[in-house]
Amino acid sequence: MLMSVALSALHSSSVFFRRILSSFPQDLSLAFAYGSGVFRQTGSCPGKNMLDFVFAVDDPVTWHTMNLIENRKHYSFLRYLGPKHISSIQSDYGAGVYFNTLVPAEDRVIKYGVISTDALIDDLLHWNTLYIAGRLHKPVQILLQNENKELRAALVGNLKSAVTASFLMLPESFSEEDLFLQIAGLSYSGDFRMLFGEDKSKVSNIVKDNMLHFRKLYNNILQECPQVVYKPQQGRLEVDKSPEGQFTQLMALPRSLQQQITRLVERPGKNRDVEEILLQVAQDPDCSSVVQQGLSSIVKASSITQSAKGIATAGLLKTLSYSAGKLQKMWRGWRRKPA
C-alpha cells in the first residue's frame, strides 16, 4: 500500500516535471529531478522547496546555444561570453557541471545543472568528482533517458560501486537502514558544505522517509551480489569481512578511489602496483578508515571547486540568496534536534 501511494505521487509529479522540461532544448541523453523538492525529507516541504534537475547533453555548445535563445535570463553575466565560453566553464572547472539557479518555472523555483554525457559517464564509472555520480547513489526521478547503452551500463555500475564502497566501511552484520545511510553519505564525506551551510541531519533525513525508494533502487544488486547474504524479510545483511573478501571489494572500487587509497598508503620512494597496495589495505584493521579518507579527498576537492564556480554561474545576488536559504535549512535542522 505504501509503495503504491509513493509511486502514484511520483507519477503525478513526473507530469509536472515534464512540463518544466518542455521549456528547455530537447537534445538530452538523460534528465532527472532529485532532492527534497522531489522526495520527502524530514523537516522539509516538497511543495515549497526549490526543484533540482540535472540534464546530460551530448553537445554542450549546441545545447547552450539553443538555451541562450530560449532562456537567456536563466544565465548570469556569463551569458555575454556566449555558448562556447559557457561550455568551457562547464567542462574545464569544478565538477564538469554548469548550474543555473533560482529560475522561475511553472509557479515554482528551480535549479538545473548541465553536464556533458561523456563527463557524466566518466564520473559514474571512475568517481573522478563523485558530484553527479553521488547524487545518483540516491533515489532520483528519471524524466528522460535515451538509448545510450554505455550510459545505461554506467548508471548501474555506479550503484554497484556505491554498495561495494559501503560494504568496506560497515561491520560484518548490519541493517538495510545502516547500508542506505552509508550509501547516501558517500558523496557528503569531505564536503566542506556539511561543515557550514547544510543541515547536519541531511543524510538521515534523505534515508528515513525514503526506505522504499532505496530498496527499489538497490534490491536487484543486493540479491545478485556474491559478497553479501541479503535477508530482505528481516532487513539484515551480512558481508564477507575476511582479507580475501575485502581485497575483492577493493579491487572492484572505481579507479579514482583506488588511486586516492594508494596515495594515502604508499610510502615515498616505493613504486608498488595498485594491486599490491590494495592487498595490504585489505589486511589492515583500519581498512574502512582508509576507504573513508579516500572518499573524503575526492569529494572535498570537487565540492570546493564546484562551489567556487557556482558564484560565477549564479551571479552574486543569486549566490547570496541561495546561501541564505541553505543557512536557514541548517538553522531549522539545529532547532529540530532535542536539547
mmCIF file of C-alpha atoms in Angstrom:
data_model
loop_
_atom_site.group_PDB
_atom_site.id
_atom_site.type_symbol
_atom_site.label_atom_id
_atom_site.label_comp_id
_atom_site.label_asym_id
_atom_site.label_seq_id
_atom_site.Cartn_x
_atom_site.Cartn_y
_atom_site.Cartn_z
ATOM 1 C CA MET A 1 0.000 0.000 0.000
ATOM 2 C CA LEU A 2 2.778 2.430 0.985
ATOM 3 C CA MET A 3 4.707 1.594 -2.185
ATOM 4 C CA SER A 4 1.651 2.160 -4.424
ATOM 5 C CA VAL A 5 0.940 5.531 -2.766
ATOM 6 C CA ALA A 6 4.579 6.588 -3.185
ATOM 7 C CA LEU A 7 4.650 5.500 -6.831
ATOM 8 C CA SER A 8 1.347 7.262 -7.521
ATOM 9 C CA ALA A 9 2.725 10.505 -6.057
ATOM 10 C CA LEU A 10 5.860 10.181 -8.189
ATOM 11 C CA HIS A 11 3.798 9.584 -11.327
ATOM 12 C CA SER A 12 1.679 12.700 -10.791
ATOM 13 C CA SER A 13 4.760 14.815 -10.095
ATOM 14 C CA SER A 14 6.543 13.469 -13.197
ATOM 15 C CA VAL A 15 3.823 15.012 -15.407
ATOM 16 C CA PHE A 16 4.512 18.373 -13.761
ATOM 17 C CA PHE A 17 8.285 17.925 -14.131
ATOM 18 C CA ARG A 18 7.908 17.093 -17.831
ATOM 19 C CA ARG A 19 6.027 20.353 -18.333
ATOM 20 C CA ILE A 20 9.046 22.147 -16.891
ATOM 21 C CA LEU A 21 11.353 20.039 -19.071
ATOM 22 C CA SER A 22 9.445 21.055 -22.214
ATOM 23 C CA SER A 23 10.713 24.635 -21.862
ATOM 24 C CA PHE A 24 14.321 23.515 -22.478
ATOM 25 C CA PRO A 25 16.126 22.296 -25.613
ATOM 26 C CA GLN A 26 15.217 18.622 -26.014
ATOM 27 C CA ASP A 27 18.575 17.229 -27.137
ATOM 28 C CA LEU A 28 19.166 15.383 -23.846
ATOM 29 C CA SER A 29 20.666 11.949 -23.153
ATOM 30 C CA LEU A 30 19.411 11.981 -19.540
ATOM 31 C CA ALA A 31 17.271 14.278 -17.421
ATOM 32 C CA PHE A 32 16.395 13.674 -13.796
ATOM 33 C CA ALA A 33 14.909 15.502 -10.821
ATOM 34 C CA TYR A 34 16.327 14.965 -7.342
ATOM 35 C CA GLY A 35 16.421 16.270 -3.782
ATOM 36 C CA SER A 36 13.921 17.445 -1.206
ATOM 37 C CA GLY A 37 11.664 19.039 -3.812
ATOM 38 C CA VAL A 38 11.013 15.568 -5.244
ATOM 39 C CA PHE A 39 11.398 13.088 -2.381
ATOM 40 C CA ARG A 40 10.050 13.816 1.075
ATOM 41 C CA GLN A 41 12.690 14.519 3.702
ATOM 42 C CA THR A 42 12.200 15.026 7.418
ATOM 43 C CA GLY A 43 11.678 18.708 8.163
ATOM 44 C CA SER A 44 11.186 19.713 4.525
ATOM 45 C CA CYS A 45 8.150 20.635 2.470
ATOM 46 C CA PRO A 46 8.375 19.206 -1.090
ATOM 47 C CA GLY A 47 5.669 21.584 -2.367
ATOM 48 C CA LYS A 48 7.733 24.656 -1.423
ATOM 49 C CA ASN A 49 11.365 23.594 -1.806
ATOM 50 C CA MET A 50 13.371 24.506 -4.878
ATOM 51 C CA LEU A 51 13.238 21.784 -7.540
ATOM 52 C CA ASP A 52 16.618 20.387 -8.621
ATOM 53 C CA PHE A 53 17.329 18.955 -12.076
ATOM 54 C CA VAL A 54 20.342 17.610 -13.964
ATOM 55 C CA PHE A 55 20.492 17.494 -17.766
ATOM 56 C CA ALA A 56 23.123 15.405 -19.564
ATOM 57 C CA VAL A 57 23.771 16.582 -23.116
ATOM 58 C CA ASP A 58 25.900 15.110 -25.906
ATOM 59 C CA ASP A 59 26.922 18.502 -27.320
ATOM 60 C CA PRO A 60 27.104 21.254 -24.648
ATOM 61 C CA VAL A 61 27.942 24.067 -27.100
ATOM 62 C CA THR A 62 24.856 23.374 -29.228
ATOM 63 C CA TRP A 63 22.650 22.894 -26.163
ATOM 64 C CA HIS A 64 23.747 26.164 -24.531
ATOM 65 C CA THR A 65 23.343 27.945 -27.890
ATOM 66 C CA MET A 66 19.697 26.854 -28.033
ATOM 67 C CA ASN A 67 19.109 27.518 -24.335
ATOM 68 C CA LEU A 68 20.528 31.031 -24.594
ATOM 69 C CA ILE A 69 17.963 31.705 -27.330
ATOM 70 C CA GLU A 70 15.063 30.202 -25.345
ATOM 71 C CA ASN A 71 16.054 31.007 -21.745
ATOM 72 C CA ARG A 72 18.681 33.749 -21.827
ATOM 73 C CA LYS A 73 17.571 35.235 -18.494
ATOM 74 C CA HIS A 74 18.450 31.994 -16.686
ATOM 75 C CA TYR A 75 22.150 32.813 -17.057
ATOM 76 C CA SER A 76 24.277 35.217 -15.047
ATOM 77 C CA PHE A 77 26.532 37.844 -16.671
ATOM 78 C CA LEU A 78 28.366 34.880 -18.255
ATOM 79 C CA ARG A 79 25.682 34.834 -20.974
ATOM 80 C CA TYR A 80 27.556 37.697 -22.635
ATOM 81 C CA LEU A 81 30.543 35.383 -23.180
ATOM 82 C CA GLY A 82 28.496 33.135 -25.486
ATOM 83 C CA PRO A 83 27.889 29.365 -25.633
ATOM 84 C CA LYS A 84 31.486 28.297 -26.351
ATOM 85 C CA HIS A 85 32.858 30.026 -23.253
ATOM 86 C CA ILE A 86 29.933 28.802 -21.134
ATOM 87 C CA SER A 87 30.651 25.237 -22.285
ATOM 88 C CA SER A 88 34.341 25.672 -21.450
ATOM 89 C CA ILE A 89 33.477 26.930 -17.962
ATOM 90 C CA GLN A 90 31.159 23.918 -17.597
ATOM 91 C CA SER A 91 33.749 21.360 -18.691
ATOM 92 C CA ASP A 92 37.074 22.773 -17.505
ATOM 93 C CA TYR A 93 36.310 23.856 -13.926
ATOM 94 C CA GLY A 94 34.798 22.283 -10.837
ATOM 95 C CA ALA A 95 32.941 19.016 -11.319
ATOM 96 C CA GLY A 96 32.106 19.476 -15.001
ATOM 97 C CA VAL A 97 28.607 20.847 -14.315
ATOM 98 C CA TYR A 98 27.109 24.254 -15.141
ATOM 99 C CA PHE A 99 24.265 25.289 -12.817
ATOM 100 C CA ASN A 100 21.620 27.933 -13.341
ATOM 101 C CA THR A 101 19.817 28.525 -10.057
ATOM 102 C CA LEU A 102 16.748 30.322 -8.662
ATOM 103 C CA VAL A 103 14.989 30.112 -12.025
ATOM 104 C CA PRO A 104 11.183 30.660 -12.011
ATOM 105 C CA ALA A 105 9.271 27.842 -13.780
ATOM 106 C CA GLU A 106 5.597 26.774 -13.590
ATOM 107 C CA ASP A 107 4.991 28.782 -10.374
ATOM 108 C CA ARG A 108 7.991 27.113 -8.724
ATOM 109 C CA VAL A 109 11.678 27.919 -8.422
ATOM 110 C CA ILE A 110 14.170 25.508 -9.975
ATOM 111 C CA LYS A 111 17.903 24.888 -10.249
ATOM 112 C CA TYR A 112 19.322 22.897 -13.146
ATOM 113 C CA GLY A 113 22.773 21.565 -13.865
ATOM 114 C CA VAL A 114 24.106 20.768 -17.327
ATOM 115 C CA ILE A 115 26.826 18.143 -17.801
ATOM 116 C CA SER A 116 28.185 16.513 -20.937
ATOM 117 C CA THR A 117 27.200 12.868 -21.418
ATOM 118 C CA ASP A 118 30.875 11.855 -21.660
ATOM 119 C CA ALA A 119 31.758 13.631 -18.395
ATOM 120 C CA LEU A 120 28.787 12.011 -16.653
ATOM 121 C CA ILE A 121 29.759 8.517 -17.817
ATOM 122 C CA ASP A 122 33.337 9.147 -16.690
ATOM 123 C CA ASP A 123 32.196 10.206 -13.206
ATOM 124 C CA LEU A 124 29.776 7.272 -12.910
ATOM 125 C CA LEU A 125 32.483 4.756 -13.808
ATOM 126 C CA HIS A 126 35.549 6.268 -12.136
ATOM 127 C CA TRP A 127 34.264 8.666 -9.432
ATOM 128 C CA ASN A 128 36.562 11.469 -10.593
ATOM 129 C CA THR A 129 34.470 14.020 -8.681
ATOM 130 C CA LEU A 130 31.556 11.996 -7.231
ATOM 131 C CA TYR A 131 29.448 15.113 -7.821
ATOM 132 C CA ILE A 132 26.689 13.853 -10.098
ATOM 133 C CA ALA A 133 27.565 10.189 -9.521
ATOM 134 C CA GLY A 134 26.931 10.814 -5.810
ATOM 135 C CA ARG A 135 23.503 12.313 -6.467
ATOM 136 C CA LEU A 136 22.663 9.183 -8.456
ATOM 137 C CA HIS A 137 23.502 6.952 -5.459
ATOM 138 C CA LYS A 138 20.231 8.192 -4.001
ATOM 139 C CA PRO A 139 16.714 7.849 -5.447
ATOM 140 C CA VAL A 140 16.081 10.268 -8.314
ATOM 141 C CA GLN A 141 13.181 10.691 -10.680
ATOM 142 C CA ILE A 142 14.298 9.914 -14.226
ATOM 143 C CA LEU A 143 12.349 12.130 -16.620
ATOM 144 C CA LEU A 144 14.070 11.265 -19.881
ATOM 145 C CA GLN A 145 16.723 8.754 -20.923
ATOM 146 C CA ASN A 146 17.845 7.891 -24.442
ATOM 147 C CA GLU A 147 19.149 4.556 -25.720
ATOM 148 C CA ASN A 148 22.824 5.209 -24.923
ATOM 149 C CA LYS A 149 23.932 1.712 -23.803
ATOM 150 C CA GLU A 150 27.205 2.992 -22.342
ATOM 151 C CA LEU A 151 25.319 5.461 -20.145
ATOM 152 C CA ARG A 152 22.823 2.816 -19.008
ATOM 153 C CA ALA A 153 25.647 0.443 -18.032
ATOM 154 C CA ALA A 154 27.484 3.249 -16.208
ATOM 155 C CA LEU A 155 24.370 4.120 -14.172
ATOM 156 C CA VAL A 156 24.125 0.524 -12.921
ATOM 157 C CA GLY A 157 27.889 0.317 -12.358
ATOM 158 C CA ASN A 158 27.740 3.452 -10.200
ATOM 159 C CA LEU A 159 25.139 1.844 -7.911
ATOM 160 C CA LYS A 160 27.233 -1.344 -7.621
ATOM 161 C CA SER A 161 30.287 0.763 -6.708
ATOM 162 C CA ALA A 162 28.277 2.552 -4.007
ATOM 163 C CA VAL A 163 27.329 -0.808 -2.482
ATOM 164 C CA THR A 164 30.921 -2.077 -2.622
ATOM 165 C CA ALA A 165 32.411 1.049 -1.027
ATOM 166 C CA SER A 166 29.763 0.943 1.705
ATOM 167 C CA PHE A 167 30.462 -2.730 2.475
ATOM 168 C CA LEU A 168 34.087 -1.804 3.177
ATOM 169 C CA MET A 169 33.012 0.788 5.763
ATOM 170 C CA LEU A 170 30.363 -1.306 7.542
ATOM 171 C CA PRO A 171 30.726 -4.143 10.080
ATOM 172 C CA GLU A 172 30.144 -7.808 9.223
ATOM 173 C CA SER A 173 26.418 -7.631 10.024
ATOM 174 C CA PHE A 174 24.195 -4.584 9.563
ATOM 175 C CA SER A 175 20.680 -3.428 8.749
ATOM 176 C CA GLU A 176 19.257 -2.168 5.455
ATOM 177 C CA GLU A 177 18.991 1.272 7.004
ATOM 178 C CA ASP A 178 22.679 1.168 8.004
ATOM 179 C CA LEU A 179 23.585 0.359 4.401
ATOM 180 C CA PHE A 180 21.398 3.077 2.890
ATOM 181 C CA LEU A 181 22.711 5.657 5.369
ATOM 182 C CA GLN A 182 26.249 4.719 4.371
ATOM 183 C CA ILE A 183 25.426 4.918 0.654
ATOM 184 C CA ALA A 184 23.600 8.244 0.998
ATOM 185 C CA GLY A 185 26.556 9.680 2.906
ATOM 186 C CA LEU A 186 29.281 8.711 0.414
ATOM 187 C CA SER A 187 29.102 11.919 -1.615
ATOM 188 C CA TYR A 188 28.909 14.107 1.517
ATOM 189 C CA SER A 189 32.096 12.667 3.004
ATOM 190 C CA GLY A 190 34.599 15.540 2.993
ATOM 191 C CA ASP A 191 32.120 18.066 1.545
ATOM 192 C CA PHE A 192 33.035 21.379 3.175
ATOM 193 C CA ARG A 193 29.391 22.497 2.875
ATOM 194 C CA MET A 194 28.462 19.933 5.537
ATOM 195 C CA LEU A 195 30.548 21.961 7.991
ATOM 196 C CA PHE A 196 28.825 25.227 7.132
ATOM 197 C CA GLY A 197 25.677 25.619 5.057
ATOM 198 C CA GLU A 198 23.949 22.238 5.249
ATOM 199 C CA ASP A 199 21.610 20.623 7.781
ATOM 200 C CA LYS A 200 23.802 18.200 9.757
ATOM 201 C CA SER A 201 20.949 15.657 9.695
ATOM 202 C CA LYS A 202 20.808 15.775 5.886
ATOM 203 C CA VAL A 203 21.843 12.151 5.283
ATOM 204 C CA SER A 204 19.420 10.639 7.820
ATOM 205 C CA ASN A 205 16.669 12.937 6.510
ATOM 206 C CA ILE A 206 17.229 11.600 2.997
ATOM 207 C CA VAL A 207 17.048 7.953 4.075
ATOM 208 C CA LYS A 208 14.454 7.999 6.845
ATOM 209 C CA ASP A 209 11.402 8.791 4.699
ATOM 210 C CA ASN A 210 12.612 7.041 1.551
ATOM 211 C CA MET A 211 13.452 3.480 2.573
ATOM 212 C CA LEU A 212 11.021 2.111 -0.056
ATOM 213 C CA HIS A 213 12.748 4.057 -2.816
ATOM 214 C CA PHE A 214 16.205 2.909 -1.664
ATOM 215 C CA ARG A 215 15.051 -0.722 -1.570
ATOM 216 C CA LYS A 216 13.669 -0.447 -5.090
ATOM 217 C CA LEU A 217 16.921 1.090 -6.321
ATOM 218 C CA TYR A 218 19.265 -1.480 -4.746
ATOM 219 C CA ASN A 219 17.227 -4.678 -4.370
ATOM 220 C CA ASN A 220 18.430 -6.448 -7.532
ATOM 221 C CA ILE A 221 22.065 -5.524 -6.940
ATOM 222 C CA LEU A 222 21.963 -6.873 -3.372
ATOM 223 C CA GLN A 223 20.151 -10.044 -4.436
ATOM 224 C CA GLU A 224 22.773 -10.788 -7.103
ATOM 225 C CA CYS A 225 25.898 -9.715 -5.172
ATOM 226 C CA PRO A 226 28.066 -12.755 -4.202
ATOM 227 C CA GLN A 227 29.793 -10.755 -1.440
ATOM 228 C CA VAL A 228 26.711 -10.423 0.765
ATOM 229 C CA VAL A 229 23.968 -12.512 2.354
ATOM 230 C CA TYR A 230 20.834 -10.393 1.991
ATOM 231 C CA LYS A 231 17.773 -11.170 4.113
ATOM 232 C CA PRO A 232 15.145 -8.664 2.928
ATOM 233 C CA GLN A 233 12.398 -10.094 5.167
ATOM 234 C CA GLN A 234 14.478 -9.330 8.271
ATOM 235 C CA GLY A 235 16.063 -6.225 6.738
ATOM 236 C CA ARG A 236 19.532 -7.581 7.574
ATOM 237 C CA LEU A 237 22.733 -8.141 5.610
ATOM 238 C CA GLU A 238 25.998 -9.987 6.276
ATOM 239 C CA VAL A 239 29.140 -9.223 4.302
ATOM 240 C CA ASP A 240 32.461 -11.026 3.936
ATOM 241 C CA LYS A 241 34.986 -9.117 6.069
ATOM 242 C CA SER A 242 37.884 -11.544 5.576
ATOM 243 C CA PRO A 243 41.066 -10.092 4.000
ATOM 244 C CA GLU A 244 40.195 -12.034 0.842
ATOM 245 C CA GLY A 245 36.674 -10.598 0.795
ATOM 246 C CA GLN A 246 37.899 -7.052 1.404
ATOM 247 C CA PHE A 247 40.563 -7.401 -1.299
ATOM 248 C CA THR A 248 37.887 -8.439 -3.820
ATOM 249 C CA GLN A 249 35.827 -5.389 -2.834
ATOM 250 C CA LEU A 250 38.821 -3.023 -3.007
ATOM 251 C CA MET A 251 39.691 -4.292 -6.481
ATOM 252 C CA ALA A 252 36.113 -3.571 -7.608
ATOM 253 C CA LEU A 253 36.187 0.088 -6.488
ATOM 254 C CA PRO A 254 36.186 2.903 -9.072
ATOM 255 C CA ARG A 255 39.631 3.869 -10.358
ATOM 256 C CA SER A 256 39.828 7.330 -8.741
ATOM 257 C CA LEU A 257 39.042 5.935 -5.298
ATOM 258 C CA GLN A 258 41.669 3.212 -5.709
ATOM 259 C CA GLN A 259 44.195 5.896 -6.658
ATOM 260 C CA GLN A 260 43.342 8.018 -3.609
ATOM 261 C CA ILE A 261 43.703 4.982 -1.339
ATOM 262 C CA THR A 262 47.110 4.127 -2.791
ATOM 263 C CA ARG A 263 48.295 7.722 -2.284
ATOM 264 C CA LEU A 264 47.286 7.533 1.357
ATOM 265 C CA VAL A 265 49.040 4.226 2.000
ATOM 266 C CA GLU A 266 52.110 4.179 -0.260
ATOM 267 C CA ARG A 267 55.353 5.363 1.293
ATOM 268 C CA PRO A 268 57.565 7.838 -0.621
ATOM 269 C CA GLY A 269 60.188 6.132 -2.768
ATOM 270 C CA LYS A 270 58.251 2.895 -3.228
ATOM 271 C CA ASN A 271 56.717 2.065 -6.570
ATOM 272 C CA ARG A 272 54.390 -0.834 -5.861
ATOM 273 C CA ASP A 273 51.474 -1.505 -8.183
ATOM 274 C CA VAL A 274 47.891 -0.807 -7.128
ATOM 275 C CA GLU A 275 47.037 -4.485 -6.609
ATOM 276 C CA GLU A 276 49.894 -4.949 -4.123
ATOM 277 C CA ILE A 277 48.891 -1.859 -2.149
ATOM 278 C CA LEU A 278 45.203 -2.839 -2.027
ATOM 279 C CA LEU A 279 46.204 -6.305 -0.782
ATOM 280 C CA GLN A 280 47.973 -4.567 2.116
ATOM 281 C CA VAL A 281 44.923 -2.380 2.824
ATOM 282 C CA ALA A 282 42.637 -5.440 2.794
ATOM 283 C CA GLN A 283 44.590 -6.882 5.732
ATOM 284 C CA ASP A 284 44.679 -3.609 7.666
ATOM 285 C CA PRO A 285 42.302 -3.325 10.673
ATOM 286 C CA ASP A 286 41.820 0.335 9.637
ATOM 287 C CA CYS A 287 40.725 -0.601 6.097
ATOM 288 C CA SER A 288 37.355 1.153 6.487
ATOM 289 C CA SER A 289 39.054 4.352 7.668
ATOM 290 C CA VAL A 290 41.404 4.363 4.677
ATOM 291 C CA VAL A 291 38.467 3.992 2.272
ATOM 292 C CA GLN A 292 36.652 6.815 4.092
ATOM 293 C CA GLN A 293 39.683 9.094 3.771
ATOM 294 C CA GLY A 294 39.982 8.281 0.084
ATOM 295 C CA LEU A 295 36.347 9.246 -0.489
ATOM 296 C CA SER A 296 36.744 12.445 1.519
ATOM 297 C CA SER A 297 39.705 13.585 -0.562
ATOM 298 C CA ILE A 298 37.703 13.189 -3.812
ATOM 299 C CA VAL A 299 34.591 14.944 -2.507
ATOM 300 C CA LYS A 300 36.455 17.746 -0.742
ATOM 301 C CA ALA A 301 38.272 18.823 -3.913
ATOM 302 C CA SER A 302 35.203 18.763 -6.172
ATOM 303 C CA SER A 303 32.857 20.425 -3.649
ATOM 304 C CA ILE A 304 35.214 23.379 -3.163
ATOM 305 C CA THR A 305 35.953 23.955 -6.869
ATOM 306 C CA GLN A 306 32.317 23.484 -7.964
ATOM 307 C CA SER A 307 31.069 25.871 -5.256
ATOM 308 C CA ALA A 308 33.612 28.492 -6.314
ATOM 309 C CA LYS A 309 32.438 28.134 -9.917
ATOM 310 C CA GLY A 310 28.831 28.458 -8.721
ATOM 311 C CA ILE A 311 29.438 32.057 -7.641
ATOM 312 C CA ALA A 312 30.172 32.997 -11.261
ATOM 313 C CA THR A 313 27.473 30.861 -12.882
ATOM 314 C CA ALA A 314 24.759 32.042 -10.489
ATOM 315 C CA GLY A 315 25.877 35.653 -10.104
ATOM 316 C CA LEU A 316 26.455 37.408 -6.785
ATOM 317 C CA LEU A 317 22.835 38.211 -5.884
ATOM 318 C CA LYS A 318 21.576 34.693 -6.577
ATOM 319 C CA THR A 319 24.555 33.228 -4.730
ATOM 320 C CA LEU A 320 23.735 35.291 -1.635
ATOM 321 C CA SER A 321 20.048 34.335 -1.859
ATOM 322 C CA TYR A 322 20.834 30.635 -2.366
ATOM 323 C CA SER A 323 23.347 30.614 0.508
ATOM 324 C CA ALA A 324 20.825 32.296 2.804
ATOM 325 C CA GLY A 325 18.324 29.529 2.032
ATOM 326 C CA LYS A 326 20.928 26.868 2.868
ATOM 327 C CA LEU A 327 21.763 28.560 6.167
ATOM 328 C CA GLN A 328 18.066 28.738 7.007
ATOM 329 C CA LYS A 329 17.782 24.969 6.406
ATOM 330 C CA MET A 330 20.803 24.360 8.635
ATOM 331 C CA TRP A 331 19.226 26.512 11.382
ATOM 332 C CA ARG A 332 15.953 24.568 11.151
ATOM 333 C CA GLY A 333 17.936 21.337 11.454
ATOM 334 C CA TRP A 334 19.598 22.587 14.631
ATOM 335 C CA ARG A 335 16.229 23.589 16.112
ATOM 336 C CA ARG A 336 14.738 20.142 15.396
ATOM 337 C CA LYS A 337 17.440 18.416 17.446
ATOM 338 C CA PRO A 338 16.429 17.569 21.007
ATOM 339 C CA ALA A 339 18.226 19.526 23.711
#
